[in-house]
Amino acid sequence: MLNDIDHIAIAVNDLEAAIDWYATTLGAEVVHREEVASDGVREALLRAGSSYIQLLSPLSDTSPVARFLATRGEGLHHVGYRVDDCAEALQSFRDAGARLIDEHPRPGSRGTTIAFVHPKGAFGTLVELVQVGDLDEHPRPGLG
Ligand code: CO
């Protein structure tokens, strides 16, 4: 069911400063940018092998990421696991008694299908299940 770490998401106050820092320290390149209005975030994806570092900053003061930054500060926000079938993986979490944030899979960035599992009952980590989308069907170097 689990194919890879799709991304680790890091909440930051200043997206451009964080992008510059990752470029300088790790030579990490931005391969995709997107604003996800439904989640209230602006994201940048930086390649890390077959996975991504996803830098997240809030689009507004009321977005969940803004609340995260206000209460916990910058840092690791969630881990995205790449799965073949988001609905099947979500059902597996449901069967295990996990507390779900999304009862059903929904569209994510870059054409993915995603669902979130609550950190309470998931050993303190917000989990995102990521079924790859159209953009990821192409060879990674062509992404974005
Ligand atoms: Co994510």
Coordinates of C-alpha atoms and ligand atoms in Angstrom, one line a residue:
M1 CA 0.0 0.0 0.0
L2 CA 2.8 2.4 0.9
N3 CA 5.0 3.3 -2.0
D4 CA 7.2 6.1 -0.7
I5 CA 7.4 9.3 1.3
D6 CA 5.7 11.7 -1.1
H7 CA 6.7 14.8 0.8
I8 CA 7.4 16.2 4.2
A9 CA 5.6 19.5 4.7
I10 CA 7.3 22.3 6.7
A11 CA 5.3 25.4 7.7
V12 CA 7.2 28.6 7.3
N13 CA 6.4 32.3 7.7
D14 CA 8.4 33.5 4.6
L15 CA 8.1 31.1 1.7
E16 CA 10.8 32.9 -0.5
A17 CA 13.3 33.0 2.4
A18 CA 12.8 29.3 3.1
I19 CA 13.2 28.5 -0.6
D20 CA 16.4 30.5 -0.8
W21 CA 17.7 28.7 2.4
Y22 CA 17.1 25.2 1.0
A23 CA 18.6 26.2 -2.3
T24 CA 21.7 27.6 -0.6
T25 CA 22.2 24.8 2.0
L26 CA 21.1 21.8 0.0
G27 CA 21.0 22.9 -3.6
A28 CA 17.3 22.0 -3.6
E29 CA 15.4 23.1 -6.6
V30 CA 11.8 24.2 -6.8
V31 CA 9.9 22.0 -9.2
H32 CA 6.4 23.1 -8.5
R33 CA 4.5 26.0 -7.0
E34 CA 0.8 26.2 -6.3
E35 CA -1.7 28.1 -4.3
V36 CA -4.3 25.8 -2.7
A37 CA -7.2 28.1 -1.8
S38 CA -9.3 25.4 -0.2
D39 CA -6.5 24.7 2.3
G40 CA -5.4 28.4 2.6
V41 CA -1.8 27.7 1.6
R42 CA 0.8 28.6 -0.8
E43 CA 3.2 25.8 -1.4
A44 CA 6.6 25.2 -3.1
L45 CA 7.8 21.7 -3.8
L46 CA 11.6 21.1 -3.8
R47 CA 12.9 17.8 -5.1
A48 CA 14.6 15.4 -2.7
G49 CA 15.3 12.2 -4.7
S50 CA 11.9 10.6 -5.5
S51 CA 10.3 12.7 -2.7
Y52 CA 9.7 16.4 -2.0
I53 CA 10.2 19.0 0.6
Q54 CA 6.9 20.9 0.6
L55 CA 7.3 24.4 2.0
L56 CA 3.9 25.8 3.2
S57 CA 3.0 29.4 4.0
P58 CA -0.5 30.7 4.8
L59 CA -2.6 32.6 2.3
S60 CA -4.5 34.3 5.1
D61 CA -4.5 34.8 8.9
T62 CA -7.4 32.4 9.2
S63 CA -5.9 29.4 7.4
P64 CA -5.0 26.3 9.4
V65 CA -1.4 26.8 8.6
A66 CA -1.6 30.4 10.0
R67 CA -3.0 28.9 13.2
F68 CA -0.3 26.3 13.3
L69 CA 2.4 29.0 12.9
A70 CA 0.8 31.1 15.6
T71 CA 0.6 28.4 18.2
R72 CA 3.6 26.2 17.4
G73 CA 5.9 28.3 15.2
E74 CA 7.7 27.2 12.1
G75 CA 8.5 23.5 11.7
L76 CA 7.3 20.1 10.5
H77 CA 3.6 20.2 9.7
H78 CA 2.8 16.8 8.2
V79 CA 4.2 13.8 6.4
G80 CA 2.7 12.8 3.1
Y81 CA 2.8 9.0 2.3
R82 CA 2.5 8.0 -1.3
V83 CA -0.1 5.3 -1.8
D84 CA -1.6 3.5 -4.8
D85 CA -5.2 4.1 -3.7
C86 CA -6.1 6.9 -1.3
A87 CA -9.6 5.6 -0.6
E88 CA -8.2 2.1 0.2
A89 CA -5.5 3.6 2.5
L90 CA -8.1 5.8 4.2
Q91 CA -10.3 2.9 4.9
S92 CA -7.4 1.0 6.4
F93 CA -6.9 3.9 8.8
R94 CA -10.6 4.0 9.5
D95 CA -10.6 0.3 10.2
A96 CA -7.7 0.8 12.6
G97 CA -9.8 3.3 14.6
A98 CA -7.8 6.3 13.5
R99 CA -9.3 9.8 13.9
L100 CA -9.8 11.1 10.3
I101 CA -9.8 14.7 9.2
D102 CA -11.1 13.8 5.8
E103 CA -13.8 11.2 5.7
H104 CA -13.4 10.9 1.9
P105 CA -10.5 11.5 -0.5
R106 CA -10.4 14.9 -2.1
P107 CA -8.3 16.8 -4.6
G108 CA -4.9 18.0 -3.5
S109 CA -2.2 20.1 -5.2
R110 CA -0.6 19.0 -8.5
G111 CA -3.6 16.8 -9.4
T112 CA -3.2 14.5 -6.5
T113 CA -6.0 12.8 -4.5
I114 CA -5.4 13.2 -0.8
A115 CA -6.9 12.7 2.7
F116 CA -5.6 13.7 6.1
V117 CA -5.5 11.7 9.3
H118 CA -5.5 13.5 12.6
P119 CA -2.3 13.5 14.6
K120 CA -4.2 12.4 17.8
G121 CA -4.1 8.7 17.6
A122 CA -1.4 8.8 14.9
F123 CA 1.5 9.1 17.3
G124 CA 1.4 12.9 17.1
T125 CA 2.0 13.2 13.4
L126 CA -0.4 14.7 11.0
V127 CA -0.6 12.2 8.1
E128 CA -1.5 12.9 4.5
L129 CA -2.3 10.0 2.1
V130 CA -1.2 11.0 -1.4
Q131 CA -2.3 9.2 -4.5
V132 CA -0.3 10.7 -7.4
G133 CA -1.9 12.7 -10.0
D134 CA -1.5 13.6 -13.7
L135 CA 1.6 15.8 -13.1
D136 CA 3.4 13.0 -11.5
E137 CA 2.8 10.6 -14.4
H138 CA 5.5 12.5 -16.2
P139 CA 9.2 12.0 -15.5
R140 CA 10.1 14.0 -12.4
P141 CA 12.6 16.3 -14.1
G142 CA 9.7 17.6 -16.3
L143 CA 7.5 18.4 -13.4
G144 CA 6.5 22.0 -12.9
Ligands
CO1 CO 1.0 17.8 2.0

